[in-house]
């Protein structure tokens, strides 16, 4: 008989002092906030899942040396001893189950090691689990849920918030629920799950790639020389301010969707919202008029002219160009738009960085850290030359990846650390928007950073005042 239980569960850990990766042991939560309607089986499954993730997170965030075999199929030493408790198919699948858990252990070891190496101090993480369902079918169960973790990096006034979607499978053996598979929606599982991933080999390759590919960058396209008139400036702080405004934080009274700008369509459940969000940040960086009327009129800095276009309509109207919401089409739009300084559109510098290459490449080319803030990064997780995910760089405190924080959608993250990514990436730095007509009387807006939760706080100025930094 199949049963489905839907509920929301909150698990919060006490905020502690700042700690480096190895400084503070994991303290499991005492109260899992069990819903009144939960059956004993569901409660047992929840506790099993959360104890497992508690140990996993203790390793990846706090550097605790966790053993992830407890309450999993990896704890079964001999399938024959369970012959009376599980059917033949489950016994045959035991090796697969154990390999699944071994992979999660390797992943935990990998992130623990690279975060320890980065040495970034942060407050004790807090957790929230939002369950979508728990389905029990005989001696098997599946649960899907959102895990939210938040903390503060030392010296940061903005909370780091990371959202991960999980699906976990379990098998009941002799009255005990054991975890057999753990899958999340992160890039890491997409690239490495099922590949005999080894943490030690990956860390060796990561360190090796830092030397091998330190100068593997490529200038793909540069913005043409700026015309003397009819251009809009890019405000890097405004782009970062918009990114902080429309990414989720630890206010558990609000859902992830509450943080999306309701003026725009969102595509979180339709292929991903990452580039749609990144395009909005660029749009805001050009101090766009944040009204539905202006959006639907496709006013600058949207580009609805010529052969190459980049725009979105409002949520109520719907519709957008592929370049607005696609990680492949947006870079292609930049390259095409850069072909002419006097064709209406966004002009940007487009530079690719190799695997684990840091941003000192850009500073050697003359870019400042302030130039890099508000840039768009297109991440190539599997190194196939095709962009997989778009993010916005919001804090740039140095040229190492670990010194850079970013915001993004799908998964929803705020002020997360770029050092978790060793993959190649494209860096797109907006330079100006050519309007083809006078902008002297155009109203301009500058986002404040960080702005209030899910608000559009801005300063309203004339174009001339914006140009003279008077607002």
Coordinates of C-alpha atoms in Angstrom, one line a residue:
X1 CA 0.0 0.0 0.0
X2 CA 1.3 3.4 -1.0
X3 CA 1.0 6.4 1.4
X4 CA 2.0 10.0 0.7
X5 CA 2.4 12.6 3.5
X6 CA 3.0 16.3 2.7
X7 CA 4.3 18.6 5.3
X8 CA 6.8 21.3 6.1
X9 CA 9.4 20.7 8.8
X10 CA 11.7 23.3 10.3
X11 CA 14.9 22.3 12.0
X12 CA 17.0 25.2 13.3
X13 CA 20.4 25.0 14.9
X14 CA 21.7 27.6 17.4
X15 CA 23.8 30.4 15.9
X16 CA 27.3 30.1 17.3
X17 CA 30.6 32.0 17.1
X18 CA 32.5 32.3 13.9
X19 CA 34.4 29.1 13.1
X20 CA 36.8 27.8 10.5
X21 CA 35.9 24.5 8.9
X22 CA 37.5 22.4 11.6
X23 CA 36.8 24.5 14.7
X24 CA 33.4 23.4 15.8
X25 CA 31.9 19.9 16.1
X26 CA 28.4 19.2 14.8
X27 CA 25.6 19.3 17.4
X28 CA 22.5 17.5 16.1
X29 CA 19.1 19.2 16.7
X30 CA 17.1 17.8 19.5
X31 CA 13.6 18.5 18.1
X32 CA 12.7 17.7 14.5
X33 CA 9.4 19.5 14.6
X34 CA 7.3 16.5 13.8
X35 CA 3.9 17.2 12.3
X36 CA 0.9 16.1 14.3
X37 CA -0.4 13.9 11.5
X38 CA 2.9 12.0 10.8
X39 CA 2.7 8.3 11.3
X40 CA 5.4 6.4 13.3
X41 CA 6.9 5.2 10.0
X42 CA 7.1 8.7 8.6
X43 CA 8.7 10.0 11.8
X44 CA 11.2 7.2 11.7
X45 CA 12.1 8.0 8.1
X46 CA 12.4 11.7 8.8
X47 CA 14.7 11.1 11.7
X48 CA 16.8 8.7 9.7
X49 CA 17.2 11.2 6.8
X50 CA 17.9 14.1 9.0
X51 CA 20.5 12.3 11.2
X52 CA 22.3 11.3 8.0
X53 CA 22.3 14.8 6.6
X54 CA 23.3 16.2 9.9
X55 CA 26.5 14.0 9.8
X56 CA 27.0 14.9 6.1
X57 CA 26.7 18.7 6.8
X58 CA 28.9 18.4 9.8
X59 CA 31.6 17.3 7.5
X60 CA 31.1 19.5 4.5
X61 CA 30.6 22.8 6.5
X62 CA 32.4 22.2 9.8
X63 CA 35.1 19.7 8.8
X64 CA 33.9 17.0 11.2
X65 CA 35.2 13.6 10.3
X66 CA 31.8 11.9 9.8
X67 CA 31.1 8.3 9.1
X68 CA 28.1 8.2 6.8
X69 CA 27.5 4.4 7.0
X70 CA 25.1 4.5 10.0
X71 CA 21.5 3.8 9.1
X72 CA 22.4 3.2 5.4
X73 CA 22.8 0.2 3.2
X74 CA 26.5 0.6 3.7
X75 CA 26.1 -0.7 7.2
X76 CA 25.0 -4.1 5.8
X77 CA 28.1 -6.2 5.8
X78 CA 26.7 -9.4 4.4
X79 CA 23.5 -9.6 2.2
X80 CA 23.1 -13.3 3.1
X81 CA 22.5 -12.4 6.7
X82 CA 19.4 -10.4 5.7
X83 CA 18.0 -13.1 3.4
X84 CA 14.8 -13.4 5.5
X85 CA 14.4 -9.7 5.7
X86 CA 14.7 -8.5 2.2
X87 CA 13.7 -10.0 -1.2
X88 CA 16.1 -11.4 -3.8
X89 CA 16.0 -8.2 -5.9
X90 CA 17.1 -6.1 -3.0
X91 CA 19.9 -8.5 -2.1
X92 CA 21.1 -8.3 -5.7
X93 CA 21.0 -4.5 -5.6
X94 CA 22.9 -4.2 -2.3
X95 CA 26.2 -3.4 -4.1
X96 CA 24.5 -0.6 -5.9
X97 CA 23.0 0.8 -2.7
X98 CA 26.4 0.6 -1.0
X99 CA 28.1 2.3 -3.9
X100 CA 25.5 5.1 -3.7
X101 CA 26.4 5.8 -0.1
X102 CA 30.1 5.5 -0.8
X103 CA 29.8 8.3 -3.4
X104 CA 28.1 10.6 -0.8
X105 CA 31.0 9.9 1.6
X106 CA 33.5 10.8 -1.1
X107 CA 31.6 14.0 -1.9
X108 CA 31.5 15.0 1.7
X109 CA 35.3 14.3 2.0
X110 CA 35.9 16.5 -1.1
X111 CA 33.9 19.5 0.0
X112 CA 35.3 19.3 3.5
X113 CA 38.9 19.3 2.2
X114 CA 38.5 22.2 -0.3
X115 CA 36.6 24.4 2.3
X116 CA 39.2 23.7 4.9
X117 CA 41.9 24.7 2.4
X118 CA 40.0 27.9 1.6
X119 CA 40.0 28.6 5.4
X120 CA 36.9 31.0 5.3
X121 CA 35.5 31.5 8.8
X122 CA 31.7 31.5 9.2
X123 CA 29.1 31.4 11.9
X124 CA 27.6 28.0 12.9
X125 CA 25.2 27.0 10.1
X126 CA 21.4 26.8 10.7
X127 CA 19.1 24.5 8.8
X128 CA 15.6 24.3 7.6
X129 CA 14.0 21.3 6.0
X130 CA 10.8 21.7 3.8
X131 CA 9.4 18.4 2.9
X132 CA 7.4 17.9 -0.2
X133 CA 6.4 14.3 0.4
X134 CA 7.2 11.0 2.0
X135 CA 6.0 8.0 -0.1
X136 CA 6.0 4.5 1.5
X137 CA 5.5 1.5 -0.8
X138 CA 5.9 -1.8 1.0
X139 CA 9.5 -2.0 2.3
X140 CA 10.7 1.0 0.2
X141 CA 10.3 4.7 0.8
X142 CA 11.2 7.9 -1.1
X143 CA 11.2 11.4 0.3
X144 CA 11.8 14.7 -1.5
X145 CA 12.4 18.0 0.3
X146 CA 14.3 21.3 0.2
X147 CA 17.2 21.8 2.5
X148 CA 18.1 25.4 3.4
X149 CA 21.3 26.3 5.2
X150 CA 22.4 29.8 6.2
X151 CA 25.2 31.5 8.1
X152 CA 27.4 34.6 7.9
X153 CA 31.0 34.6 6.5
X154 CA 33.2 36.5 8.9
X155 CA 33.2 40.2 8.1
X156 CA 30.1 40.0 5.9
X157 CA 26.9 42.0 6.6
X158 CA 24.9 39.9 4.2
X159 CA 23.7 36.4 5.1
X160 CA 24.8 33.5 3.0
X161 CA 21.8 31.2 2.1
X162 CA 22.0 28.0 0.1
X163 CA 19.0 25.9 -1.0
X164 CA 19.3 22.3 -2.2
X165 CA 16.7 19.9 -3.4
X166 CA 17.0 16.4 -2.2
X167 CA 15.5 13.0 -3.1
X168 CA 16.4 10.2 -0.7
X169 CA 15.4 6.5 -1.1
X170 CA 15.2 4.0 1.8
X171 CA 14.8 0.3 2.3
X172 CA 13.2 -1.3 5.4
X173 CA 15.4 -4.2 6.6
X174 CA 14.3 -6.1 9.7
X175 CA 12.2 -3.3 11.0
X176 CA 14.8 -0.6 10.3
X177 CA 14.7 2.1 7.6
X178 CA 18.1 2.3 5.8
X179 CA 19.1 4.9 3.2
X180 CA 20.0 3.4 -0.2
X181 CA 20.4 6.5 -2.4
X182 CA 20.8 10.2 -2.0
X183 CA 20.4 12.6 -5.0
X184 CA 20.4 16.3 -5.0
X185 CA 19.9 19.0 -7.7
X186 CA 23.4 20.4 -7.6
X187 CA 25.9 20.4 -10.5
X188 CA 28.1 18.0 -8.6
X189 CA 25.7 15.1 -8.8
X190 CA 25.0 15.9 -12.4
X191 CA 28.7 15.6 -13.3
X192 CA 30.1 13.0 -10.9
X193 CA 27.3 10.7 -9.6
X194 CA 27.8 7.2 -11.1
X195 CA 31.4 7.9 -12.2
X196 CA 33.4 6.2 -9.4
X197 CA 34.2 9.6 -8.0
X198 CA 37.3 9.8 -5.8
X199 CA 37.7 12.7 -3.5
X200 CA 41.5 12.4 -3.3
X201 CA 41.8 12.1 -7.1
X202 CA 39.5 15.1 -7.6
X203 CA 41.5 17.2 -5.1
X204 CA 44.7 16.3 -6.8
X205 CA 43.3 17.2 -10.2
X206 CA 42.0 20.5 -8.7
X207 CA 45.4 21.4 -7.4
X208 CA 47.0 20.3 -10.6
X209 CA 44.6 22.3 -12.8
X210 CA 45.4 25.5 -10.8
X211 CA 49.0 25.2 -12.2
X212 CA 48.2 23.7 -15.6
X213 CA 45.4 26.1 -16.6
X214 CA 46.5 29.2 -14.7
X215 CA 46.9 31.1 -18.0
X216 CA 44.3 29.3 -20.2
X217 CA 42.0 32.3 -20.4
X218 CA 40.7 33.5 -23.7
X219 CA 39.3 36.8 -24.7
X220 CA 36.2 35.8 -26.6
X221 CA 34.8 39.2 -27.4
X222 CA 35.4 42.8 -26.2
X223 CA 32.9 45.7 -26.2
X224 CA 33.7 48.1 -29.1
X225 CA 35.0 51.5 -28.3
X226 CA 32.3 53.5 -26.6
X227 CA 30.5 56.1 -28.8
X228 CA 30.6 59.7 -27.5
X229 CA 26.9 59.9 -26.9
X230 CA 23.7 58.0 -26.4
X231 CA 24.9 55.3 -24.0
X232 CA 23.9 54.1 -20.6
X233 CA 26.4 53.3 -17.9
X234 CA 26.5 50.0 -16.0
X235 CA 26.2 50.4 -12.3
X236 CA 27.9 47.4 -10.8
X237 CA 26.5 48.1 -7.3
X238 CA 23.0 48.3 -8.7
X239 CA 23.3 44.8 -10.3
X240 CA 24.6 43.4 -7.0
X241 CA 21.9 45.2 -5.0
X242 CA 19.2 43.7 -7.3
X243 CA 20.8 40.2 -6.8
X244 CA 20.6 40.5 -3.0
X245 CA 17.1 41.7 -3.1
X246 CA 15.7 38.9 -5.2
X247 CA 17.4 35.9 -3.6
X248 CA 16.0 34.0 -0.6
X249 CA 17.1 34.4 3.0
X250 CA 16.3 32.8 6.3
X251 CA 12.9 34.4 6.8
X252 CA 11.1 31.1 7.0
X253 CA 7.7 32.8 6.8
X254 CA 8.4 33.4 3.1
X255 CA 8.8 30.7 0.4
X256 CA 11.4 30.8 -2.3
X257 CA 8.9 32.1 -4.8
X258 CA 8.2 35.1 -2.6
X259 CA 11.7 36.4 -3.4
X260 CA 11.2 36.4 -7.1
X261 CA 10.5 39.8 -8.8
X262 CA 6.8 39.5 -9.5
X263 CA 7.1 41.8 -12.4
X264 CA 8.9 39.1 -14.4
X265 CA 8.1 35.6 -15.4
X266 CA 10.0 32.9 -13.6
X267 CA 11.1 29.6 -14.9
X268 CA 12.2 27.6 -11.8
X269 CA 9.9 24.8 -12.7
X270 CA 10.4 25.1 -16.5
X271 CA 14.1 24.4 -17.2
X272 CA 15.6 26.8 -14.6
X273 CA 15.5 30.4 -13.7
X274 CA 19.2 31.1 -13.5
X275 CA 19.8 33.2 -16.7
X276 CA 16.4 34.9 -16.4
X277 CA 17.5 36.1 -13.0
X278 CA 21.0 37.1 -14.2
X279 CA 19.5 39.1 -17.1
X280 CA 17.3 40.9 -14.6
X281 CA 20.4 41.9 -12.6
X282 CA 22.1 43.2 -15.8
X283 CA 18.9 45.1 -16.6
X284 CA 18.9 46.6 -13.1
X285 CA 22.6 47.4 -13.4
X286 CA 21.7 49.8 -16.2
X287 CA 19.4 51.5 -13.8
X288 CA 16.2 50.4 -15.5
X289 CA 12.8 51.8 -14.8
X290 CA 11.3 49.1 -12.6
X291 CA 7.7 49.2 -13.7
X292 CA 5.5 46.7 -15.6
X293 CA 4.7 49.4 -18.1
X294 CA 8.3 50.0 -18.9
X295 CA 9.0 46.3 -19.1
X296 CA 6.2 45.6 -21.5
X297 CA 7.1 48.6 -23.6
X298 CA 10.6 47.1 -23.8
X299 CA 12.2 50.4 -22.9
X300 CA 15.9 50.6 -22.6
X301 CA 18.0 48.9 -21.4
X302 CA 16.1 46.1 -23.1
X303 CA 17.1 45.5 -26.7
X304 CA 14.2 44.9 -29.0
X305 CA 15.9 46.3 -32.1
X306 CA 18.0 44.9 -34.9
X307 CA 19.1 41.4 -35.7
X308 CA 20.1 40.5 -32.2
X309 CA 17.7 41.1 -29.3
X310 CA 17.6 40.7 -25.5
X311 CA 14.5 41.4 -23.6
X312 CA 11.6 40.0 -21.4
X313 CA 8.0 41.0 -21.1
X314 CA 6.3 41.2 -17.7
X315 CA 4.9 38.2 -15.9
X316 CA 1.3 39.2 -16.8
X317 CA 2.2 39.5 -20.5
X318 CA 4.7 36.7 -20.8
X319 CA 7.4 36.0 -23.3
X320 CA 11.2 36.6 -23.6
X321 CA 14.0 36.1 -26.1
X322 CA 16.2 33.0 -25.8
X323 CA 19.1 35.3 -25.0
X324 CA 17.3 36.6 -21.9
X325 CA 16.9 33.2 -20.3
X326 CA 19.4 30.9 -21.9
X327 CA 23.0 30.3 -20.8
X328 CA 24.0 29.5 -24.4
X329 CA 22.0 32.2 -26.1
X330 CA 23.1 35.1 -23.8
X331 CA 26.8 34.8 -24.6
X332 CA 26.0 34.5 -28.3
X333 CA 24.0 37.7 -28.0
X334 CA 26.9 39.5 -26.5
X335 CA 29.3 38.4 -29.2
X336 CA 26.8 39.5 -31.9
X337 CA 26.0 42.8 -30.2
X338 CA 29.7 43.6 -29.8
X339 CA 30.1 43.6 -33.6
X340 CA 28.9 47.2 -33.9
X341 CA 29.2 50.1 -31.4
X342 CA 26.3 51.9 -33.1
X343 CA 23.8 49.1 -33.2
X344 CA 21.4 49.4 -30.3
X345 CA 22.1 46.9 -27.5
X346 CA 24.2 45.8 -24.6
X347 CA 28.0 45.8 -25.1
X348 CA 30.2 43.7 -22.8
X349 CA 33.6 42.2 -22.4
X350 CA 33.5 38.4 -22.6
X351 CA 36.4 36.4 -21.3
X352 CA 36.6 32.7 -20.6
X353 CA 38.6 31.3 -17.6
X354 CA 40.0 27.8 -17.6
X355 CA 39.5 25.1 -15.0
X356 CA 40.2 26.5 -11.6
X357 CA 41.8 29.6 -13.1
X358 CA 41.5 32.6 -10.8
X359 CA 40.5 36.2 -11.5
X360 CA 44.1 37.5 -11.4
X361 CA 43.9 36.9 -15.2
X362 CA 41.4 39.8 -15.3
X363 CA 43.3 42.1 -13.1
X364 CA 46.4 41.6 -15.2
X365 CA 44.3 42.7 -18.2
X366 CA 43.4 46.0 -16.3
X367 CA 40.1 45.1 -14.7
X368 CA 39.6 46.2 -11.1
X369 CA 37.7 44.2 -8.4
X370 CA 34.9 46.8 -8.7
X371 CA 34.7 46.0 -12.4
X372 CA 34.2 42.3 -11.7
X373 CA 31.4 42.9 -9.2
X374 CA 28.1 42.7 -11.0
X375 CA 29.6 40.5 -13.7
X376 CA 27.7 37.5 -15.0
X377 CA 29.5 34.1 -14.8
X378 CA 28.4 31.2 -17.1
X379 CA 29.6 28.0 -15.5
X380 CA 30.6 25.0 -17.6
X381 CA 30.3 22.2 -15.1
X382 CA 31.3 19.3 -17.4
X383 CA 34.0 21.2 -19.3
X384 CA 32.3 20.6 -22.7
X385 CA 32.5 24.3 -23.8
X386 CA 28.8 24.8 -23.3
X387 CA 27.4 27.0 -20.5
X388 CA 25.3 25.1 -17.9
X389 CA 24.5 27.7 -15.2
X390 CA 24.4 31.5 -14.9
X391 CA 25.2 33.4 -11.7
X392 CA 25.9 37.0 -10.6
X393 CA 29.1 38.0 -8.8
X394 CA 28.1 40.2 -5.8
X395 CA 31.2 40.4 -3.6
X396 CA 34.7 40.5 -4.9
X397 CA 37.3 40.7 -2.1
X398 CA 40.2 39.3 -4.1
X399 CA 41.2 37.4 -7.2
X400 CA 41.0 33.9 -5.8
X401 CA 37.7 32.2 -6.4
X402 CA 37.3 31.7 -2.7
X403 CA 37.3 35.5 -2.3
X404 CA 34.3 36.0 -4.5
X405 CA 30.6 35.5 -3.5
X406 CA 27.7 35.1 -5.9
X407 CA 23.9 35.0 -6.0
X408 CA 21.7 32.9 -8.3
X409 CA 18.4 31.1 -8.9
X410 CA 17.6 27.4 -9.3
X411 CA 19.1 26.5 -7.0
X412 CA 18.4 29.6 -4.9
X413 CA 21.6 31.0 -3.3
X414 CA 22.6 34.3 -1.8
X415 CA 26.3 35.3 -1.1
X416 CA 27.6 31.7 -1.8
X417 CA 31.3 31.1 -2.3
X418 CA 32.6 30.8 -5.9
X419 CA 35.5 28.6 -4.5
X420 CA 33.2 25.6 -4.6
X421 CA 33.5 25.6 -8.4
X422 CA 36.6 24.5 -10.1
X423 CA 35.0 24.3 -13.6
X424 CA 35.8 26.5 -16.6
X425 CA 33.6 29.7 -16.7
X426 CA 32.8 32.6 -18.9
X427 CA 33.0 36.0 -17.3
X428 CA 30.8 38.7 -19.0
X429 CA 31.4 42.3 -17.8
X430 CA 28.7 44.7 -19.1
X431 CA 30.3 48.0 -20.2
X432 CA 27.6 50.2 -21.7
X433 CA 24.2 50.1 -23.5
X434 CA 23.9 52.0 -26.8
X435 CA 20.5 53.6 -27.2
X436 CA 20.9 55.2 -30.6
X437 CA 19.0 58.3 -29.3
X438 CA 19.3 61.0 -26.7
X439 CA 19.1 59.8 -23.1
X440 CA 19.3 63.3 -21.5
X441 CA 15.8 63.3 -20.1
X442 CA 15.6 59.7 -19.2
X443 CA 14.8 58.8 -15.5
X444 CA 17.4 56.7 -14.0
X445 CA 17.4 54.5 -10.9
X446 CA 20.2 53.2 -8.7
X447 CA 19.6 50.2 -6.5
X448 CA 20.8 50.4 -2.9
X449 CA 22.9 47.6 -1.6
X450 CA 21.9 45.6 0.3
X451 CA 18.2 46.6 -0.2
X452 CA 15.3 45.4 1.9
X453 CA 13.9 41.9 1.6
X454 CA 11.9 41.5 -1.6
X455 CA 11.7 45.3 -2.2
X456 CA 12.7 47.6 -5.0
X457 CA 14.4 50.3 -3.0
X458 CA 16.1 52.8 -5.3
X459 CA 17.2 56.4 -5.7
X460 CA 15.5 58.3 -8.6
X461 CA 17.8 60.7 -10.4
X462 CA 18.2 62.4 -13.7
X463 CA 20.5 60.8 -16.2
X464 CA 23.0 63.7 -15.7
X465 CA 23.0 63.2 -12.0
X466 CA 23.7 59.5 -12.4
X467 CA 26.6 60.3 -14.8
X468 CA 28.1 62.7 -12.3
X469 CA 27.7 60.3 -9.3
X470 CA 25.3 62.7 -7.6
X471 CA 22.8 60.1 -6.6

